[in-house]
CSV table of C-alpha atoms in Angstrom, one decimal:
chain,number,residue,atom,x,y,z
S,1,UNK,CA,34.7,-115.5,-10.4
S,2,UNK,CA,32.5,-112.4,-8.7
S,3,UNK,CA,29.8,-110.4,-10.5
S,4,UNK,CA,32.4,-107.6,-10.7
S,5,UNK,CA,35.4,-109.9,-12.4
S,6,UNK,CA,36.1,-108.0,-16.1
S,7,UNK,CA,35.5,-111.2,-17.9
S,8,UNK,CA,31.3,-111.1,-16.5
S,9,UNK,CA,31.5,-107.6,-17.4
S,10,UNK,CA,32.4,-107.7,-20.7
S,11,UNK,CA,30.2,-110.7,-21.6
S,12,UNK,CA,27.0,-108.3,-19.6
S,13,UNK,CA,28.0,-105.9,-21.7
S,14,UNK,CA,28.4,-108.0,-25.1
S,15,UNK,CA,24.9,-109.6,-24.2
S,16,UNK,CA,23.2,-105.9,-23.7
S,17,UNK,CA,25.2,-104.7,-27.1
S,18,UNK,CA,23.2,-107.7,-28.4
S,19,UNK,CA,20.0,-106.7,-27.6
S,20,UNK,CA,20.6,-103.0,-28.3
S,21,UNK,CA,21.5,-104.0,-31.7
S,22,UNK,CA,18.8,-106.0,-32.1
S,23,UNK,CA,15.8,-103.5,-30.5
S,24,UNK,CA,17.3,-101.0,-33.0
S,25,UNK,CA,17.1,-103.4,-36.0
S,26,UNK,CA,13.8,-105.0,-35.1
S,27,UNK,CA,12.4,-103.1,-37.7
S,28,UNK,CA,15.0,-104.0,-40.6
S,29,UNK,CA,13.3,-107.1,-42.7
S,30,UNK,CA,17.1,-107.3,-44.3
S,31,UNK,CA,18.3,-107.7,-40.4
S,32,UNK,CA,19.3,-111.6,-39.9
S,33,UNK,CA,21.6,-113.5,-38.0
S,34,UNK,CA,24.0,-112.4,-40.8
S,35,UNK,CA,23.9,-109.0,-40.7
S,36,UNK,CA,23.8,-108.8,-37.1
S,37,UNK,CA,27.1,-110.6,-36.6
S,38,UNK,CA,28.6,-107.4,-39.3
S,39,UNK,CA,27.2,-104.7,-37.5
S,40,UNK,CA,28.4,-106.2,-34.2
S,41,UNK,CA,31.7,-106.4,-35.6
S,42,UNK,CA,32.0,-102.8,-37.3
S,43,UNK,CA,30.9,-101.6,-33.9
S,44,UNK,CA,33.6,-103.6,-32.1
S,45,UNK,CA,36.3,-102.6,-34.6
S,46,UNK,CA,34.7,-99.0,-35.5
S,47,UNK,CA,35.3,-98.3,-31.2
S,48,UNK,CA,38.6,-99.6,-31.4
S,49,UNK,CA,39.6,-97.6,-34.4
S,50,UNK,CA,38.1,-94.1,-32.4
S,51,UNK,CA,38.4,-95.1,-28.8
S,52,UNK,CA,41.4,-97.5,-28.6
S,53,UNK,CA,39.0,-100.4,-26.9
S,54,UNK,CA,36.4,-102.0,-28.4
S,55,UNK,CA,32.8,-102.2,-26.8
S,56,UNK,CA,32.5,-105.3,-26.2
S,57,UNK,CA,35.7,-106.8,-25.9
S,58,UNK,CA,34.7,-109.9,-27.7
S,59,UNK,CA,36.7,-111.4,-30.6
S,60,UNK,CA,35.9,-112.1,-33.9
S,61,UNK,CA,36.6,-115.2,-35.8
S,62,UNK,CA,37.2,-115.5,-40.0
S,63,UNK,CA,33.9,-117.6,-41.2
S,64,UNK,CA,33.2,-117.8,-44.4
S,65,UNK,CA,30.4,-115.0,-44.5
S,66,UNK,CA,32.5,-112.7,-42.9
S,67,UNK,CA,33.4,-111.5,-39.3
S,68,UNK,CA,31.6,-113.3,-36.0
S,69,UNK,CA,31.7,-112.7,-32.3
S,70,UNK,CA,33.2,-116.4,-31.3
S,71,UNK,CA,30.7,-116.3,-28.4
S,72,UNK,CA,27.3,-114.9,-29.7
S,73,UNK,CA,25.8,-118.2,-30.3
S,74,UNK,CA,26.4,-119.6,-26.7
S,75,UNK,CA,26.1,-115.7,-25.4
S,76,UNK,CA,22.3,-115.6,-27.2
S,77,UNK,CA,21.7,-119.4,-25.8
S,78,UNK,CA,22.2,-118.2,-22.0
S,79,UNK,CA,20.0,-114.9,-23.0
S,80,UNK,CA,17.0,-116.9,-24.9
S,81,UNK,CA,17.3,-119.1,-21.7
S,82,UNK,CA,16.9,-116.2,-19.5
S,83,UNK,CA,13.8,-114.7,-21.4
S,84,UNK,CA,15.7,-112.0,-22.4
S,85,UNK,CA,15.6,-112.5,-26.3
S,86,UNK,CA,14.0,-115.0,-29.5
S,87,UNK,CA,15.0,-116.1,-32.2
S,88,UNK,CA,11.9,-116.0,-34.9
S,89,UNK,CA,12.4,-117.1,-38.5
S,90,UNK,CA,11.3,-114.7,-41.4
S,91,UNK,CA,10.9,-114.6,-44.9
S,92,UNK,CA,12.9,-112.5,-47.1
S,93,UNK,CA,12.1,-112.2,-50.8
S,94,UNK,CA,12.1,-116.5,-50.7
S,95,UNK,CA,15.7,-116.2,-48.4
S,96,UNK,CA,15.4,-117.9,-44.8
S,97,UNK,CA,16.4,-114.9,-42.2
S,98,UNK,CA,16.6,-115.5,-38.6
S,99,UNK,CA,15.9,-112.8,-37.0
S,100,UNK,CA,16.7,-111.9,-33.2
S,101,UNK,CA,13.8,-110.2,-31.5
S,102,UNK,CA,14.7,-108.5,-28.1
S,103,UNK,CA,12.4,-109.5,-25.1
S,104,UNK,CA,13.5,-107.0,-22.7
S,105,UNK,CA,15.1,-103.1,-23.1
S,106,UNK,CA,19.0,-103.4,-23.0
S,107,UNK,CA,20.7,-102.1,-20.4
S,108,UNK,CA,22.3,-98.6,-21.6
S,109,UNK,CA,24.2,-97.7,-18.4
S,110,UNK,CA,27.0,-100.1,-19.3
S,111,UNK,CA,28.0,-98.0,-22.3
S,112,UNK,CA,29.1,-94.4,-22.8
S,113,UNK,CA,28.1,-91.8,-25.3
S,114,UNK,CA,30.1,-92.5,-27.4
S,115,UNK,CA,30.1,-96.1,-27.8
S,116,UNK,CA,25.9,-95.5,-28.3
S,117,UNK,CA,27.1,-93.0,-30.7
S,118,UNK,CA,29.2,-95.3,-32.7
S,119,UNK,CA,26.4,-97.8,-32.6
S,120,UNK,CA,23.4,-95.9,-34.1
S,121,UNK,CA,26.1,-94.8,-36.5
S,122,UNK,CA,27.4,-98.4,-37.9
S,123,UNK,CA,23.5,-99.6,-38.0
S,124,UNK,CA,22.4,-96.0,-40.1
S,125,UNK,CA,25.2,-96.8,-42.6
S,126,UNK,CA,24.5,-100.4,-42.8
S,127,UNK,CA,20.6,-100.2,-42.6
S,128,UNK,CA,20.1,-100.5,-46.5
S,129,UNK,CA,22.0,-103.5,-47.0
S,130,UNK,CA,20.8,-106.9,-47.2
S,131,UNK,CA,23.2,-109.9,-45.8
S,132,UNK,CA,24.9,-110.7,-49.0
S,133,UNK,CA,25.6,-106.9,-49.4
S,134,UNK,CA,27.2,-106.7,-45.9
S,135,UNK,CA,28.7,-109.8,-45.7
S,136,UNK,CA,30.3,-109.1,-49.3
S,137,UNK,CA,31.5,-105.4,-48.0
S,138,UNK,CA,33.2,-107.2,-44.8
S,139,UNK,CA,35.4,-109.1,-47.3
S,140,UNK,CA,37.2,-105.8,-47.9
S,141,UNK,CA,38.6,-105.7,-44.6
S,142,UNK,CA,41.8,-106.7,-44.2
S,143,UNK,CA,41.9,-108.0,-41.2
S,144,UNK,CA,39.6,-110.8,-42.5
S,145,UNK,CA,41.5,-111.4,-45.5
S,146,UNK,CA,44.6,-111.8,-43.8
S,147,UNK,CA,43.5,-114.6,-40.9
S,148,UNK,CA,42.7,-118.1,-42.2
S,149,UNK,CA,39.3,-119.6,-41.6
S,150,UNK,CA,38.5,-119.8,-37.8
S,151,UNK,CA,41.0,-117.8,-36.5
S,152,UNK,CA,40.5,-114.7,-34.4
S,153,UNK,CA,41.1,-111.0,-36.7
S,154,UNK,CA,43.0,-109.1,-34.7
S,155,UNK,CA,41.7,-105.7,-33.8
S,156,UNK,CA,45.0,-103.6,-34.6
S,157,UNK,CA,44.0,-104.7,-38.4
S,158,UNK,CA,41.5,-101.7,-38.1
S,159,UNK,CA,44.5,-99.2,-38.8
S,160,UNK,CA,45.4,-100.9,-41.7
S,161,UNK,CA,43.8,-99.4,-45.0
S,162,UNK,CA,41.2,-101.5,-47.3
S,163,UNK,CA,42.4,-103.7,-49.1
S,164,UNK,CA,42.7,-103.1,-52.8
S,165,UNK,CA,43.2,-105.2,-56.2
S,166,UNK,CA,46.8,-105.1,-57.1
S,167,UNK,CA,47.5,-102.9,-60.6
S,168,UNK,CA,50.7,-103.1,-61.6
S,169,UNK,CA,51.5,-99.7,-60.2
S,170,UNK,CA,52.0,-98.6,-56.9
S,171,UNK,CA,50.2,-95.7,-55.3
S,172,UNK,CA,53.0,-93.2,-56.8
S,173,UNK,CA,52.2,-94.4,-60.4
S,174,UNK,CA,55.2,-96.3,-60.5
S,175,UNK,CA,55.0,-99.8,-62.1
S,176,UNK,CA,55.6,-102.3,-60.0
C-alpha cells in the first residue's frame, strides 16, 4: 500500500482529527475519552449530513455509552508510540477521567474550511456537557438506537429525524 492510498490518507486524516479535537478541548475539564468519542462521532455525522461525506471516513460502532470510532484505540496507540499524544489520568469530581493530550500540533492542511468549521461548532455545542450528558444525548440518535451493540452505525441514519417516544398520536394528532 502506498502513502497515497485512500486507506492511509483516511487513517492519517482520522489521526489529525483526533489531535485537533484533543488540542481544542485541552482546557475542557469534562473532556475525557467518552466525550472525545462523541465529539468525533458528531463531527463525522454532521459533516456527512452537510457535505455528503464524513470528515475522517471512520466507521462508528454502537457501544453501551454511545457511538465510538472503531479504530480509535489502535490509532491512538500508534500515535502514542510515535510521540504524537499521550493519555493522562485526571480526577473530575471524584470520577476517573482519561484525557488525551496532544504532544504536537495537528496537520490542518488535510481539512477544508467547512470541515474545521463543523468540528469547531460541535466542540462549542458540547463544551458544557460532561461524559454522562454527552452519552445520554448520543442515545437519542436514531442510528445508535437501531443497531445492535458492536454493529456499525450507518452514516445515512443522520438523515432520519430524532428519536421520540411513542405517544399514541401521530404528528397530525390522530390516535395510532
